[in-house]
Amino acid sequence: MLFLDQKYLEFIENLNEGIWIIDADAKTTFVNTHMAEMLGYTPNEMIGKHIFYFMDEAVIESAKNNLQRRAQGIRESLEFEFKHKNGRKVITSLNTYPLLHNDGKYNGALAAITDITERKDLGKIIHQLEIKFKSIFDYASIGLAILSKDMQIIDANDDFCEKLQYSKDEIFNLSLLSIILPENKSELINNIDKLIDGTSNGFVAEYKFIRKNGSIGWGFTNFFAVKERENKEIKIIFSLRDITEKRNMEYELFKSEALFKSVFENSTAAITIWDSELRNLYTNPAAFDQFGKKRETVPPIRHTCEGLPNLPGFYEKWEKRVLDCFSSGIANQYSDVDQIGSKSISSESYTNPIRDEKGNIFAVAIFFRDVTKRKQIEKESHEQEKFAELGKMAAHLSHEIRSPLASISMNVDLLSKNLKLGERQQKSFEIIDEEIIRLNRLLKEILSFSGEFHLNKMNFDIKEAIENIYSIFKASFKCKNIKFVNSVNSQIVHADADKIKSVFICLIENSMEAIDNNGDIKVYSHCISNDNIFEFFIKDSGCGFENNAKLFDPFYTTKEKGTGLGLPIAKNIIEKHGGTINLVSSRPGETIFKINLPINEKNNQ
């Protein structure tokens, strides 16, 4: 140990790795603090003990072989399992080196050691998830297959094989192109290429497929690409839903003129029928209603544009789709978002070829349905489910962390009071205290976000509440030369005063951080008496937000030390009061948040 003078000891103590030195008899002569803590000991507890003392019996034989290689002068890197003081396994990565006398005689060994237990545990979790995915894949009630980049089927579930009438042995290494009709192959190859080069995340399409017995079926398909964890090889997940019966029913429906009138005239979906010269043969009432046209202004057998809304690019888009349908003879599904006036309209539509008794296409029908409300409801429902699950997970993690964190805090406090600490050690304890406070603050924010709080409602004057908040920030405003204006009208509201204050504190803190120096923050209000709503606005002259769409997403933050929970918690609090919070303006020099808060109990449940 003579070679370990003070400067080398200080260097070794500050390494992120554990350092362990043994003599020729495999007894411990030195460990740094990081190594000792890795196994739950102090360095003094480990000095003098044989290296086998820190192992289970099951690995000692392997350790003996390793020591023989050290004695032969062999360096190596390997993974090895030690035993923690509390009995648990510690999986490590070792870089080991023999130590030799000047005469070349073996004198011991040195190892630089890294704890990889958590990484190994994570690998096990990923493996378990892969097993679960395989189970879901095999027993799904929809046809699923996995394709290689060259579109060979390398795995498929029973439902997929059943739809195509192949056995599993027969389906493997069958090309996807061999079960798709020729007229679909070019489009399919183009879409697959986009998946592989990353220009597309996925696509859906309706294709005709060929069963083993040669019969033709219709399939609604969904494709998306994934990368293997180990080798990053791209695989394509392919789902197939047999819609043959649905297609056959649609065909029969169009053959019947009586049903044609009944269904079309009373359909809530907009329906138009075009001929090959792009003339409008028929438009149902729902189409006139949705497109804002009047039937008498659109004579029959006129160019189809007469029956469509006057939107830039709208005519050209549908002309192309109709002509594509005529040329391919295949029905297609589309999802669009169009701007009609000040409204953004989401729609689902289909082009379907209409054939005569000889199978020739003489017209194309378009089915158009406004799904804006449904999409909004689905989005809100999905967001609620996502945040609910995220909230449960956050709450569970918070509870799991809180107890050990409290124990750490208590023991750190005891140690700092009972030990004689040098300046360096005292600084370390102060850092630990700061991190404990930061983690406790993060836990509090996580619990607030998870919804684990109750509203303690009372009547209070919102203007006075904001004046109280101003007193908190008064010194900070002065320091940054920020002018704060409270123009909120005096109004008694029935709400949880502390939580409403926390919302304003969050927003004002964000405003302060967005202003370098010499800025303005203004809070003003408006009472919507008919709706029993008190409307607040918080405006600042800061730099604005870069990504408004993610503003209220949990854990999204642009701050170096931010948690990304401030605005989601504020949104949660306002919504639990039956109100809303929105960003109405964000640009350099102007950011405005609007809060609508029910005034009385009847609107504030």
Coordinates of C-alpha atoms in Angstrom, one line a residue, residues 70-351:
R70 CA -4.9 -13.1 -11.8
A71 CA -1.9 -15.1 -10.4
Q72 CA -1.0 -16.0 -14.0
G73 CA -0.9 -12.3 -14.8
I74 CA -4.1 -12.2 -16.8
R75 CA -6.2 -9.1 -16.9
E76 CA -9.9 -9.4 -17.7
S77 CA -13.3 -7.8 -17.6
L78 CA -16.2 -9.8 -16.4
E79 CA -19.5 -9.7 -14.5
F80 CA -19.6 -11.1 -11.0
E81 CA -22.1 -11.5 -8.2
F82 CA -21.3 -10.4 -4.6
K83 CA -23.3 -10.6 -1.4
H84 CA -24.5 -7.4 0.2
K85 CA -24.3 -7.0 4.0
N86 CA -28.1 -7.4 4.2
G87 CA -27.9 -10.6 2.1
R88 CA -29.2 -9.4 -1.2
K89 CA -27.3 -10.0 -4.4
V90 CA -25.1 -7.3 -6.0
I91 CA -24.4 -7.8 -9.7
T92 CA -21.2 -6.0 -10.8
S93 CA -19.0 -5.3 -13.8
L94 CA -15.3 -5.8 -12.9
N95 CA -12.1 -4.7 -14.7
T96 CA -9.5 -6.8 -12.9
Y97 CA -5.7 -6.4 -12.9
P98 CA -2.9 -8.5 -11.3
L99 CA -0.4 -6.7 -9.0
L100 CA 3.2 -8.0 -9.3
H101 CA 6.4 -7.4 -7.3
N102 CA 9.4 -5.9 -9.2
D103 CA 10.6 -9.4 -9.6
G104 CA 7.4 -10.4 -11.4
K105 CA 6.0 -12.4 -8.5
Y106 CA 2.2 -12.2 -7.9
N107 CA 1.4 -9.9 -5.1
G108 CA -2.4 -9.5 -5.3
A109 CA -5.0 -8.0 -7.5
L110 CA -6.9 -4.7 -8.1
A111 CA -10.4 -4.4 -9.4
A112 CA -12.5 -1.4 -10.6
I113 CA -16.1 -2.3 -9.9
T114 CA -19.4 -0.9 -11.1
D115 CA -22.8 -1.9 -9.7
I116 CA -25.1 -3.1 -12.6
T117 CA -27.8 -4.6 -10.5
E118 CA -30.5 -2.1 -11.5
R119 CA -29.5 -2.5 -15.2
K120 CA -29.8 -6.3 -14.9
D121 CA -33.2 -5.9 -13.2
L122 CA -34.4 -3.6 -16.0
G123 CA -33.4 -6.2 -18.5
K124 CA -35.5 -8.8 -16.7
I125 CA -38.5 -6.4 -16.8
I126 CA -38.0 -5.8 -20.5
H127 CA -37.9 -9.6 -21.0
Q128 CA -41.1 -10.0 -19.1
L129 CA -42.8 -7.3 -21.2
E130 CA -41.6 -9.1 -24.3
I131 CA -43.2 -12.4 -23.0
K132 CA -46.5 -10.5 -22.3
F133 CA -46.4 -9.0 -25.8
K134 CA -46.0 -12.5 -27.3
S135 CA -48.9 -13.8 -25.2
I136 CA -51.1 -10.9 -26.4
F137 CA -49.9 -11.4 -30.0
D138 CA -50.7 -15.1 -30.0
Y139 CA -54.1 -14.9 -28.5
A140 CA -55.5 -11.7 -30.0
S141 CA -58.9 -11.8 -31.5
I142 CA -57.6 -10.1 -34.6
G143 CA -55.2 -11.4 -37.2
L144 CA -51.6 -10.3 -36.4
A145 CA -48.3 -11.0 -38.3
I146 CA -44.7 -9.8 -38.1
L147 CA -42.9 -9.0 -41.3
S148 CA -39.3 -8.6 -42.2
K149 CA -38.1 -5.6 -44.2
D150 CA -38.5 -7.6 -47.4
M151 CA -42.1 -8.4 -46.4
Q152 CA -41.6 -12.0 -45.5
I153 CA -44.0 -13.3 -42.8
I154 CA -41.8 -14.4 -39.9
D155 CA -44.5 -14.9 -37.3
A156 CA -48.3 -14.9 -37.3
N157 CA -51.0 -15.7 -34.7
D158 CA -53.7 -18.3 -35.1
D159 CA -56.4 -15.8 -36.2
F160 CA -54.2 -14.5 -39.0
C161 CA -53.6 -18.1 -40.3
E162 CA -57.3 -18.9 -40.0
K163 CA -58.3 -15.9 -42.1
L164 CA -56.0 -16.9 -44.9
Q165 CA -56.6 -20.7 -44.5
Y166 CA -52.9 -21.6 -44.0
S167 CA -51.3 -23.6 -41.2
K168 CA -48.5 -21.9 -39.2
D169 CA -45.8 -23.9 -40.9
E170 CA -47.2 -22.9 -44.3
I171 CA -47.5 -19.2 -43.5
F172 CA -43.9 -18.7 -42.3
N173 CA -41.7 -17.2 -44.9
L174 CA -44.6 -16.6 -47.2
S175 CA -44.3 -13.2 -48.8
L176 CA -47.0 -10.6 -48.0
L177 CA -47.0 -9.7 -51.7
S178 CA -48.2 -13.3 -52.5
I179 CA -51.5 -12.8 -50.7
I180 CA -52.2 -9.3 -51.9
L181 CA -53.9 -8.6 -55.3
P182 CA -51.5 -7.2 -58.0
E183 CA -53.3 -3.9 -58.2
N184 CA -52.5 -3.2 -54.6
K185 CA -48.8 -4.2 -54.7
S186 CA -47.4 -0.9 -55.9
E187 CA -49.2 1.1 -53.2
L188 CA -48.3 -1.4 -50.5
I189 CA -44.6 -1.4 -51.4
N190 CA -44.5 2.4 -51.4
N191 CA -46.1 2.5 -47.9
I192 CA -43.8 -0.2 -46.5
D193 CA -40.7 1.7 -47.9
K194 CA -41.9 4.8 -46.0
L195 CA -42.2 2.8 -42.8
I196 CA -38.7 1.5 -43.2
D197 CA -37.0 4.8 -44.0
G198 CA -38.9 6.5 -41.1
T199 CA -40.9 9.0 -43.1
S200 CA -44.2 7.3 -41.9
N201 CA -45.1 6.0 -38.5
G202 CA -47.8 3.7 -39.8
F203 CA -50.6 3.4 -42.2
V204 CA -54.0 1.8 -42.6
A205 CA -55.6 0.6 -45.8
E206 CA -58.2 -1.7 -47.1
Y207 CA -56.8 -4.4 -49.4
K208 CA -58.1 -7.5 -51.2
F209 CA -56.3 -10.6 -50.0
I210 CA -56.0 -14.1 -51.6
R211 CA -56.8 -17.1 -49.4
K212 CA -55.1 -20.4 -49.8
N213 CA -58.0 -21.8 -51.8
G214 CA -57.8 -18.9 -54.2
S215 CA -60.9 -17.0 -52.9
I216 CA -60.7 -13.3 -52.5
G217 CA -61.5 -11.4 -49.3
W218 CA -61.4 -7.8 -48.2
G219 CA -59.2 -6.9 -45.3
F220 CA -58.9 -3.7 -43.2
T221 CA -55.1 -3.6 -42.5
N222 CA -52.9 -1.6 -40.1
F223 CA -49.1 -1.5 -40.4
F224 CA -46.4 0.0 -38.2
A225 CA -42.7 -0.5 -37.8
V226 CA -40.7 -1.4 -34.6
K227 CA -37.0 -1.9 -33.9
E228 CA -35.6 -4.9 -32.2
R229 CA -33.9 -3.9 -28.9
E230 CA -30.7 -5.8 -29.4
N231 CA -29.8 -5.3 -33.1
K232 CA -32.1 -2.4 -34.0
E233 CA -33.4 -4.5 -36.9
I234 CA -36.7 -3.1 -38.2
K235 CA -39.7 -5.4 -38.1
I236 CA -43.2 -4.6 -39.3
I237 CA -46.3 -5.4 -37.3
F238 CA -49.3 -6.1 -39.5
S239 CA -52.9 -6.5 -38.4
L240 CA -55.7 -7.9 -40.6
R241 CA -59.5 -7.6 -40.0
D242 CA -61.6 -9.5 -42.4
I243 CA -64.3 -7.1 -43.7
T244 CA -65.4 -9.3 -46.7
E245 CA -68.9 -9.7 -45.4
K246 CA -69.2 -5.9 -44.8
R247 CA -68.0 -5.2 -48.4
N248 CA -70.4 -7.8 -49.9
M249 CA -73.3 -6.2 -47.9
E250 CA -72.4 -2.8 -49.3
Y251 CA -72.3 -4.1 -52.8
E252 CA -75.8 -5.7 -52.4
L253 CA -77.1 -2.5 -50.9
F254 CA -76.0 -0.4 -53.9
K255 CA -77.7 -3.0 -56.3
S256 CA -81.1 -2.3 -54.7
E257 CA -82.7 0.9 -56.0
A258 CA -85.3 0.9 -53.2
L259 CA -82.8 0.6 -50.5
F260 CA -80.7 3.1 -52.3
K261 CA -83.3 5.8 -51.9
S262 CA -84.2 5.0 -48.3
V263 CA -80.6 4.7 -47.1
F264 CA -79.2 7.6 -49.0
E265 CA -81.9 10.1 -48.4
N266 CA -82.1 9.4 -44.6
S267 CA -78.4 8.9 -44.0
T268 CA -76.7 11.2 -41.5
A269 CA -73.5 10.8 -43.6
A270 CA -72.9 13.1 -46.5
I271 CA -73.2 11.0 -49.7
T272 CA -72.4 12.1 -53.3
I273 CA -72.1 10.0 -56.4
W274 CA -69.9 10.9 -59.4
D275 CA -69.5 9.6 -62.9
S276 CA -66.3 9.1 -64.8
E277 CA -66.5 12.7 -66.2
L278 CA -66.6 14.1 -62.6
R279 CA -70.2 15.0 -62.8
N280 CA -72.4 15.0 -59.8
L281 CA -75.1 12.3 -60.3
Y282 CA -76.6 12.4 -56.8
T283 CA -76.1 14.3 -53.5
N284 CA -78.1 13.4 -50.4
P285 CA -79.6 16.0 -48.0
A286 CA -76.9 15.4 -45.4
A287 CA -74.3 16.5 -47.9
F288 CA -76.1 19.8 -48.6
D289 CA -76.4 20.4 -44.8
Q290 CA -72.7 19.6 -44.1
F291 CA -71.3 21.5 -47.1
G292 CA -73.5 24.5 -46.6
K293 CA -75.2 24.3 -50.0
K294 CA -78.9 24.4 -51.1
R295 CA -80.3 21.6 -53.3
E296 CA -81.9 24.0 -55.7
T297 CA -78.5 25.7 -56.4
V298 CA -77.0 22.4 -57.5
P299 CA -78.7 21.1 -60.7
P300 CA -78.2 17.4 -61.4
I301 CA -75.6 16.1 -63.9
R302 CA -73.3 19.1 -63.3
H303 CA -69.6 19.2 -62.4
T304 CA -69.2 17.7 -59.0
C305 CA -67.6 20.9 -57.7
E306 CA -71.1 22.4 -57.7
G307 CA -72.0 20.3 -54.7
L308 CA -68.8 20.7 -52.6
P309 CA -67.8 23.4 -50.2
N310 CA -65.6 26.2 -51.6
L311 CA -62.3 25.3 -49.9
P312 CA -58.8 25.8 -51.3
G313 CA -57.6 22.4 -52.7
F314 CA -60.8 20.6 -51.8
Y315 CA -62.1 20.1 -55.3
E316 CA -58.7 18.9 -56.6
K317 CA -58.3 16.5 -53.7
W318 CA -61.7 14.8 -54.3
E319 CA -61.3 14.8 -58.1
K320 CA -58.1 12.8 -57.7
R321 CA -59.7 10.4 -55.2
V322 CA -62.6 9.7 -57.5
L323 CA -60.4 9.1 -60.5
D324 CA -58.1 6.8 -58.5
C325 CA -61.2 4.8 -57.5
F326 CA -62.3 4.5 -61.1
S327 CA -58.8 3.4 -62.2
S328 CA -58.1 1.0 -59.4
G329 CA -61.6 -0.3 -58.8
I330 CA -60.8 -0.4 -55.0
A331 CA -62.6 1.2 -52.2
N332 CA -60.5 3.5 -50.0
Q333 CA -60.9 5.1 -46.7
Y334 CA -59.7 8.6 -45.8
S335 CA -59.4 10.8 -42.7
D336 CA -59.2 14.5 -43.3
V337 CA -59.1 17.8 -41.3
D338 CA -60.5 20.7 -43.3
Q339 CA -61.0 24.4 -42.4
I340 CA -64.5 25.4 -43.2
G341 CA -64.8 29.1 -42.2
S342 CA -63.5 29.5 -38.7
K343 CA -64.1 25.8 -37.9
S344 CA -61.7 22.9 -38.1
I345 CA -63.7 19.9 -39.4
S346 CA -62.5 16.3 -38.9
S347 CA -64.1 13.8 -41.3
E348 CA -64.0 10.2 -42.3
S349 CA -64.8 9.3 -45.8
Y350 CA -64.8 6.4 -48.3
T351 CA -64.7 6.1 -52.0

